[in-house]
mmCIF file of C-alpha atoms in Angstrom:
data_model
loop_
_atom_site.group_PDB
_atom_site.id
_atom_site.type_symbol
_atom_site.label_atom_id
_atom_site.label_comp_id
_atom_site.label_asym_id
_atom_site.label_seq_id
_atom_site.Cartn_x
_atom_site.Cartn_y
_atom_site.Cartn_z
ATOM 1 C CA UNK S 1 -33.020 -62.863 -158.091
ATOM 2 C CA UNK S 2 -31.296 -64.721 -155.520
ATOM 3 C CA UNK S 3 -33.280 -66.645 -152.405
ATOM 4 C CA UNK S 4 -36.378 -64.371 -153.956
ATOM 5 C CA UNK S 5 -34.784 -60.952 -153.134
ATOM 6 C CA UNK S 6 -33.607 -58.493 -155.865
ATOM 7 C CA UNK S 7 -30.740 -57.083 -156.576
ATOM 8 C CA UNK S 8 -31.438 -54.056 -155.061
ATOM 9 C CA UNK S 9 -32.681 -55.885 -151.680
ATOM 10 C CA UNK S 10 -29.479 -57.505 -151.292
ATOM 11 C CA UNK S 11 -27.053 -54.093 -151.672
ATOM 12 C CA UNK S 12 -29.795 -52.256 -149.315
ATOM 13 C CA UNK S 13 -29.360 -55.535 -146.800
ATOM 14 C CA UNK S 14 -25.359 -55.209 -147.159
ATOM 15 C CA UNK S 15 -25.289 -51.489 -146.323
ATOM 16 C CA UNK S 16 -27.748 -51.541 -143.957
ATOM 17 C CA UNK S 17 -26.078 -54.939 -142.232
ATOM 18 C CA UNK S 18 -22.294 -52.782 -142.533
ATOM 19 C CA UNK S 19 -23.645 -49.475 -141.228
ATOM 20 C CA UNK S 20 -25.607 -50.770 -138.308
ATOM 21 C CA UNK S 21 -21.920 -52.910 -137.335
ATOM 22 C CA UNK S 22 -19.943 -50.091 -137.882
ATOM 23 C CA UNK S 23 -22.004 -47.238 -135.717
ATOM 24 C CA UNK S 24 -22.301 -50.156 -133.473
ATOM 25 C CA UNK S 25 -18.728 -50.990 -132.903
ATOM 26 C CA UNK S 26 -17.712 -47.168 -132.478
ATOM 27 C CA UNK S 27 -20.491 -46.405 -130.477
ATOM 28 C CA UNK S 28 -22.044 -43.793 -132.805
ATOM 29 C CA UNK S 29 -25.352 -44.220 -131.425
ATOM 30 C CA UNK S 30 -27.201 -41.024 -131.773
ATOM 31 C CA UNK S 31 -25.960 -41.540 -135.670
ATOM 32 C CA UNK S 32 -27.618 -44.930 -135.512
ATOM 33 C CA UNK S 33 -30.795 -43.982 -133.224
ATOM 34 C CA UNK S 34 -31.657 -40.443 -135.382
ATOM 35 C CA UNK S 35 -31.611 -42.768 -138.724
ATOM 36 C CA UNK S 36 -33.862 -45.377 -137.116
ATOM 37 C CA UNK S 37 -35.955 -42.965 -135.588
ATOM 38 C CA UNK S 38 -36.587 -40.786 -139.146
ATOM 39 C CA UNK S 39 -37.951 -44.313 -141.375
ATOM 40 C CA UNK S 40 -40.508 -44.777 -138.128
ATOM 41 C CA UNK S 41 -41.714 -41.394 -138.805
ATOM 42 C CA UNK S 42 -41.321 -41.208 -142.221
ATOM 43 C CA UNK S 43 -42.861 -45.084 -142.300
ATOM 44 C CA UNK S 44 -45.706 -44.510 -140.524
ATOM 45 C CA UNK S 45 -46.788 -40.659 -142.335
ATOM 46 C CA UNK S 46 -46.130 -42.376 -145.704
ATOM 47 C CA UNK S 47 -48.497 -45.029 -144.482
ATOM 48 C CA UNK S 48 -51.216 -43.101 -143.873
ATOM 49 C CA UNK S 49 -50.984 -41.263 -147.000
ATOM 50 C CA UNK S 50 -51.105 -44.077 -149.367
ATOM 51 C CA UNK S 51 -51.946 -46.936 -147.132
ATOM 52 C CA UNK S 52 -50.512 -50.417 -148.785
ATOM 53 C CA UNK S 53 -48.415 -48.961 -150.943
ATOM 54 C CA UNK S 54 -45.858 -47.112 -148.386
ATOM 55 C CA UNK S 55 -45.298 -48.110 -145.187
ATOM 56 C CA UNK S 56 -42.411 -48.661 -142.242
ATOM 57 C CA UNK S 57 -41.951 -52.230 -143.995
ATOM 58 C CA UNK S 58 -43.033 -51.363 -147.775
ATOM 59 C CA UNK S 59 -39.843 -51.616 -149.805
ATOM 60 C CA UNK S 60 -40.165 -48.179 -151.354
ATOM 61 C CA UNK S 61 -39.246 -46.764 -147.631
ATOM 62 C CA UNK S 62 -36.229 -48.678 -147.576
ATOM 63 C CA UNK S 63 -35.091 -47.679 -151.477
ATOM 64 C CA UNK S 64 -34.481 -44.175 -149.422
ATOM 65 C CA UNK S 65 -32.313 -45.482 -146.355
ATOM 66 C CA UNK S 66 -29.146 -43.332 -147.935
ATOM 67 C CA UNK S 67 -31.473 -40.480 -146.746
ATOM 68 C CA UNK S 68 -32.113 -41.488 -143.046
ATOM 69 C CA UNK S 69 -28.319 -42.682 -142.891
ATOM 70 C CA UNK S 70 -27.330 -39.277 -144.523
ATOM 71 C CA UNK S 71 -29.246 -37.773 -142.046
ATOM 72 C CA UNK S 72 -28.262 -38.890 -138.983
ATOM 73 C CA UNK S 73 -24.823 -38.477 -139.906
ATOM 74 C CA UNK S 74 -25.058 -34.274 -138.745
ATOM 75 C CA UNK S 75 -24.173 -36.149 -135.371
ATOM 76 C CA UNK S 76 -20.972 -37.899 -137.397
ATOM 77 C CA UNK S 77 -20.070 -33.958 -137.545
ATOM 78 C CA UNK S 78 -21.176 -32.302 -135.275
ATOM 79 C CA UNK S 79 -20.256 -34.711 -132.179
ATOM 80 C CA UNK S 80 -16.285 -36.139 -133.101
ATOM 81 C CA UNK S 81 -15.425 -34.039 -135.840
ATOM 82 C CA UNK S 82 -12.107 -32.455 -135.113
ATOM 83 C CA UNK S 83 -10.465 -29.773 -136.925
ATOM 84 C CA UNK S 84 -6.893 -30.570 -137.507
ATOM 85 C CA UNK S 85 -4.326 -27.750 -136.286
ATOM 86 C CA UNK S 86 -3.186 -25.580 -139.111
ATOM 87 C CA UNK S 87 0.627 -25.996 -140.287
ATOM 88 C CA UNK S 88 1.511 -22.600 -141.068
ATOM 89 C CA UNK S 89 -0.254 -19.129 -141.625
ATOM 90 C CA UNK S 90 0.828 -19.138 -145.302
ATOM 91 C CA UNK S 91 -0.962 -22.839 -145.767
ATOM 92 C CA UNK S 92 -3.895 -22.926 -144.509
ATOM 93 C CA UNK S 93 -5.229 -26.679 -145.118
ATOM 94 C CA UNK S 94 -9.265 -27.026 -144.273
ATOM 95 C CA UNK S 95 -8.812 -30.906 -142.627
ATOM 96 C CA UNK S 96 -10.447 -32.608 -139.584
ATOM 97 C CA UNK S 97 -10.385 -35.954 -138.893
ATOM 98 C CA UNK S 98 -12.913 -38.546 -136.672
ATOM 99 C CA UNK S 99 -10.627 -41.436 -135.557
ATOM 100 C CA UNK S 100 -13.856 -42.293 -132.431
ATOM 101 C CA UNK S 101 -15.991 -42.772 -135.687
ATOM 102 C CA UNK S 102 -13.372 -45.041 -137.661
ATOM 103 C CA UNK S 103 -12.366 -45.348 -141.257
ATOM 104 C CA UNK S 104 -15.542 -46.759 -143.030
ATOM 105 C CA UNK S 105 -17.858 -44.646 -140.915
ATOM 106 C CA UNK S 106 -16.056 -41.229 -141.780
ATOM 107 C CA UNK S 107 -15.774 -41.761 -145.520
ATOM 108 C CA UNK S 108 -19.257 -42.868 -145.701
ATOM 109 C CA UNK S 109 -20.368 -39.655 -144.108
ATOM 110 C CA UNK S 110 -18.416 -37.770 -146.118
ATOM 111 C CA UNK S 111 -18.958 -39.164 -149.231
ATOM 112 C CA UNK S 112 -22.658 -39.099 -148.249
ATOM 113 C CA UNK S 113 -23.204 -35.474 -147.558
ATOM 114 C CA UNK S 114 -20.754 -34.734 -151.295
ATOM 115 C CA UNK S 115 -23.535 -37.064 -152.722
ATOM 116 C CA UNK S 116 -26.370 -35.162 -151.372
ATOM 117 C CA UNK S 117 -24.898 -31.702 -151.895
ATOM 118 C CA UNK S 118 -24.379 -32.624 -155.654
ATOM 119 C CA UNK S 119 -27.385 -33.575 -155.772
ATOM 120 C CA UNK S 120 -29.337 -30.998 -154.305
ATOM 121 C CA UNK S 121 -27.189 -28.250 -156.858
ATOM 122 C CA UNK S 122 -28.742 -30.465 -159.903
ATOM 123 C CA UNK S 123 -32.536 -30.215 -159.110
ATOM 124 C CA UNK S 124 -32.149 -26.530 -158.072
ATOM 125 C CA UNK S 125 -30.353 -26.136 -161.592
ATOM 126 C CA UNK S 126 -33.360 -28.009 -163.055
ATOM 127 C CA UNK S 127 -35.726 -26.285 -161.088
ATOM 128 C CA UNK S 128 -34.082 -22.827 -162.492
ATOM 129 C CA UNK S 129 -34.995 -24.318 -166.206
ATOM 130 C CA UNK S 130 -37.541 -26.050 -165.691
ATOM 131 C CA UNK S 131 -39.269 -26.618 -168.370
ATOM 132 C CA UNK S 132 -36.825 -25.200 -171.029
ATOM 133 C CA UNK S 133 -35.221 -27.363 -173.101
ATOM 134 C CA UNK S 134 -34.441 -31.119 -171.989
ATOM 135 C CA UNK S 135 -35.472 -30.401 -168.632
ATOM 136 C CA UNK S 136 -39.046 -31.045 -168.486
ATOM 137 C CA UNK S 137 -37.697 -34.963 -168.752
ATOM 138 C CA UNK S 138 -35.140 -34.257 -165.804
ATOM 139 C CA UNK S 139 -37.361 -34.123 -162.985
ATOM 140 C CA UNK S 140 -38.624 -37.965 -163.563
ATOM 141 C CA UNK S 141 -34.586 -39.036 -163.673
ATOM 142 C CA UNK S 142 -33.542 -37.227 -160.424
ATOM 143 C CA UNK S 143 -36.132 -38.760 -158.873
ATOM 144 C CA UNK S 144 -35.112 -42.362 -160.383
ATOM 145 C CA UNK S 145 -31.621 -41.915 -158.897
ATOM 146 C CA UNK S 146 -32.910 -40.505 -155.595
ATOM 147 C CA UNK S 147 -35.561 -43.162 -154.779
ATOM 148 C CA UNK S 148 -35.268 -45.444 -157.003
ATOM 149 C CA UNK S 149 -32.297 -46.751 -157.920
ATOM 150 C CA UNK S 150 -30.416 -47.634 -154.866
ATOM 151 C CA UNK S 151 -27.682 -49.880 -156.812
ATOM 152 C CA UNK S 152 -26.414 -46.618 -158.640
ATOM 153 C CA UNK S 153 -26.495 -45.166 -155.480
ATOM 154 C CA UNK S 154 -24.250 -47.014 -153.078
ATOM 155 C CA UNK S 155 -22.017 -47.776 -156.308
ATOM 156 C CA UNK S 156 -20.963 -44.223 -156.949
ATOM 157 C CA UNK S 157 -21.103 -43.912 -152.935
ATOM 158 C CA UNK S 158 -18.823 -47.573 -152.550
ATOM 159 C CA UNK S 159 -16.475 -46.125 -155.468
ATOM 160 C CA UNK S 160 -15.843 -42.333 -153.677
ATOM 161 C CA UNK S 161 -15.071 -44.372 -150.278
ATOM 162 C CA UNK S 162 -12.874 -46.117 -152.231
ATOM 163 C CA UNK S 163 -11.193 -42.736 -153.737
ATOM 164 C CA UNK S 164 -11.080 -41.032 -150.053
ATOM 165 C CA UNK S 165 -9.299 -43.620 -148.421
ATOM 166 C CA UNK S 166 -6.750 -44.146 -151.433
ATOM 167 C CA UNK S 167 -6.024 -40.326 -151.707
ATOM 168 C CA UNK S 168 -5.541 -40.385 -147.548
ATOM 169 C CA UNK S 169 -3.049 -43.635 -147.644
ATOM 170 C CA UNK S 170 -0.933 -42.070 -150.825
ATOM 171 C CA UNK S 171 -0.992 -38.813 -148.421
ATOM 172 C CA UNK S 172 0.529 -41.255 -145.692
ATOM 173 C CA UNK S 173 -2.406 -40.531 -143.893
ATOM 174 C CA UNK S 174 -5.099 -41.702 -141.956
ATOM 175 C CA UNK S 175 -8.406 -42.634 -143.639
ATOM 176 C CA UNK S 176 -10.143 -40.930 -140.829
ATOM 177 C CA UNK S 177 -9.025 -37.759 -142.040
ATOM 178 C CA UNK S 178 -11.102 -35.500 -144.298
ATOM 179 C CA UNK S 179 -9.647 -32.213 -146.406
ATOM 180 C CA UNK S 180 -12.016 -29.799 -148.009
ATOM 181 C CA UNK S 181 -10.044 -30.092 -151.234
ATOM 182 C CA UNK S 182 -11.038 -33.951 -150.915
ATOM 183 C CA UNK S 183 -14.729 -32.758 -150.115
ATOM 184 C CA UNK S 184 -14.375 -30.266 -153.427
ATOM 185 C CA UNK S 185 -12.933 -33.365 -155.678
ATOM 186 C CA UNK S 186 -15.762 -35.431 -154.403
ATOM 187 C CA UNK S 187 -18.468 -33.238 -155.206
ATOM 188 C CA UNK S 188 -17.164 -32.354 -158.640
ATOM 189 C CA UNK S 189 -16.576 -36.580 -159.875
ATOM 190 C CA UNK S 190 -20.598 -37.183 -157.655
ATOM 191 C CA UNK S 191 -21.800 -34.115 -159.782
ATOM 192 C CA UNK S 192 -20.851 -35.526 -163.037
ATOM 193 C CA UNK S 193 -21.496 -38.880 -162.432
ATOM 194 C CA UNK S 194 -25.213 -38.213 -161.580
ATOM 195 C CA UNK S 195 -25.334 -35.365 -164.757
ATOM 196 C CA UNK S 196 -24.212 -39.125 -167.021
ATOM 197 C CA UNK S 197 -27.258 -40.954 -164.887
ATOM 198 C CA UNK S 198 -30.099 -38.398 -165.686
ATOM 199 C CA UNK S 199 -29.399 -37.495 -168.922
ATOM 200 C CA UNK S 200 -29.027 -41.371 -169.314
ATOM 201 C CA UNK S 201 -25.201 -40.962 -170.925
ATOM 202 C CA UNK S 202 -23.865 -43.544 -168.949
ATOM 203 C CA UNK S 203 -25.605 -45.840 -170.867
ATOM 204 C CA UNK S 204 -23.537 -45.507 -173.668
ATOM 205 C CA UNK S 205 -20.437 -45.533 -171.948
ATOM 206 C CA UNK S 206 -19.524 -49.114 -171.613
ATOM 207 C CA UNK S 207 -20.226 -50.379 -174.781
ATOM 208 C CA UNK S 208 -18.242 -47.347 -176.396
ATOM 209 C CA UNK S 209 -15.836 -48.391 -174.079
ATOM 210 C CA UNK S 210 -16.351 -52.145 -175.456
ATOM 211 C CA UNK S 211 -15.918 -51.035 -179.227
ATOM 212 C CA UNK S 212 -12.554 -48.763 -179.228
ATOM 213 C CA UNK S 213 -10.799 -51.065 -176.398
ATOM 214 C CA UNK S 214 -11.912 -54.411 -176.106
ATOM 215 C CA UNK S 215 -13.603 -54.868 -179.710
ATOM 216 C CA UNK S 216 -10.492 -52.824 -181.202
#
């Protein structure tokens, strides 16, 4: 720990500290206000049912603030989302683009709702097999990732921003502009990266990684 906060304190802080700046500085308000507005309610119901333990300023409420960010971004779409004109009739490209919202603010909304979709397919494919097989164990994982694990989190959600705005600027692009292709590679690389978290994979991948290429 650093200054007495975790690890995970600090990342929350940093997102928290770059998405309240960002909505700020574009003047996505009702993005910002509907986010703020959901951990008050969700704060104060969770306090009543288990009183000192959750709570508007308990820290398990904040290990969720991908949630009230993710929600609040239907505004991010809904409001200055525009779909970009089609080239041709024989290619039809799925893009819009939301230069009021910015470049950080529109791949973090993207990437967030890919994250939450991919999600959301894994526990209904675990609720399907539930409790066949491995996933009995499954449930307890998803929700490790979900609520508990907010490093993993905004790492894989960091690392897809990253991706986005790369594949727009090698497209000669802006980075506020969003393809459904880029929405389908998204979900697929956020899909398997939380099938390596639950079924705990990923902890095996660095140090095979250590032992054919560094160790080798």
């Amino acid at each position: 720990m650093m200054f007495g906060l975790s690890l995970e304190s600090w990342v929350i802080g940093l997102m928290l500290s770059a998405f309240f700046w960002q909505t700020g500085r574009h003047q996505q308000f009702q993005w910002l206000w509907f986010a703020v507005v959901l951990w008050l309610v969700l704060g104060i119901f969770s306090a009543r049912l288990l009183p000192n333990v959750l709570g508007i300023t308990r820290i398990p409420n904040l290990f969720i603030v991908h949630f009230y960010m993710f929600m609040g971004s239907v505004f991010f779409f809904i409001n200055s989302s525009k779909r970009q004109p089609e080239k041709s009739d024989s290619a039809r490209i799925l893009t819009w683009q939301n230069p009021e919202a910015g470049n950080w603010l529109t791949t973090f909304a993207v990437s967030g709702a890919v994250m939450h979709a991919a999600f959301l397919l894994l526990c209904v494919l675990v609720w399907l097999q539930y409790p066949r097989g491995y996933t009995a164990m499954l449930p307890a994982q998803l929700l490790k990732l979900y609520a508990l694990d907010p490093v993993y989190w905004f790492s894989i959600q960091l690392l897809m921003m990253l991706l986005f705005a790369v594949h727009r600027l090698m497209l000669r692009q802006p980075v506020y502009v969003f393809s459904f292709g880029q929405i389908q590679g998204g979900f697929l690389l956020a899909l398997i990266l939380f099938f390596l978290y639950i079924t705990n994979v990923y902890q095996y991948i660095m140090p095979l990684i250590y032992y054919f290429f560094l160790k080798g």
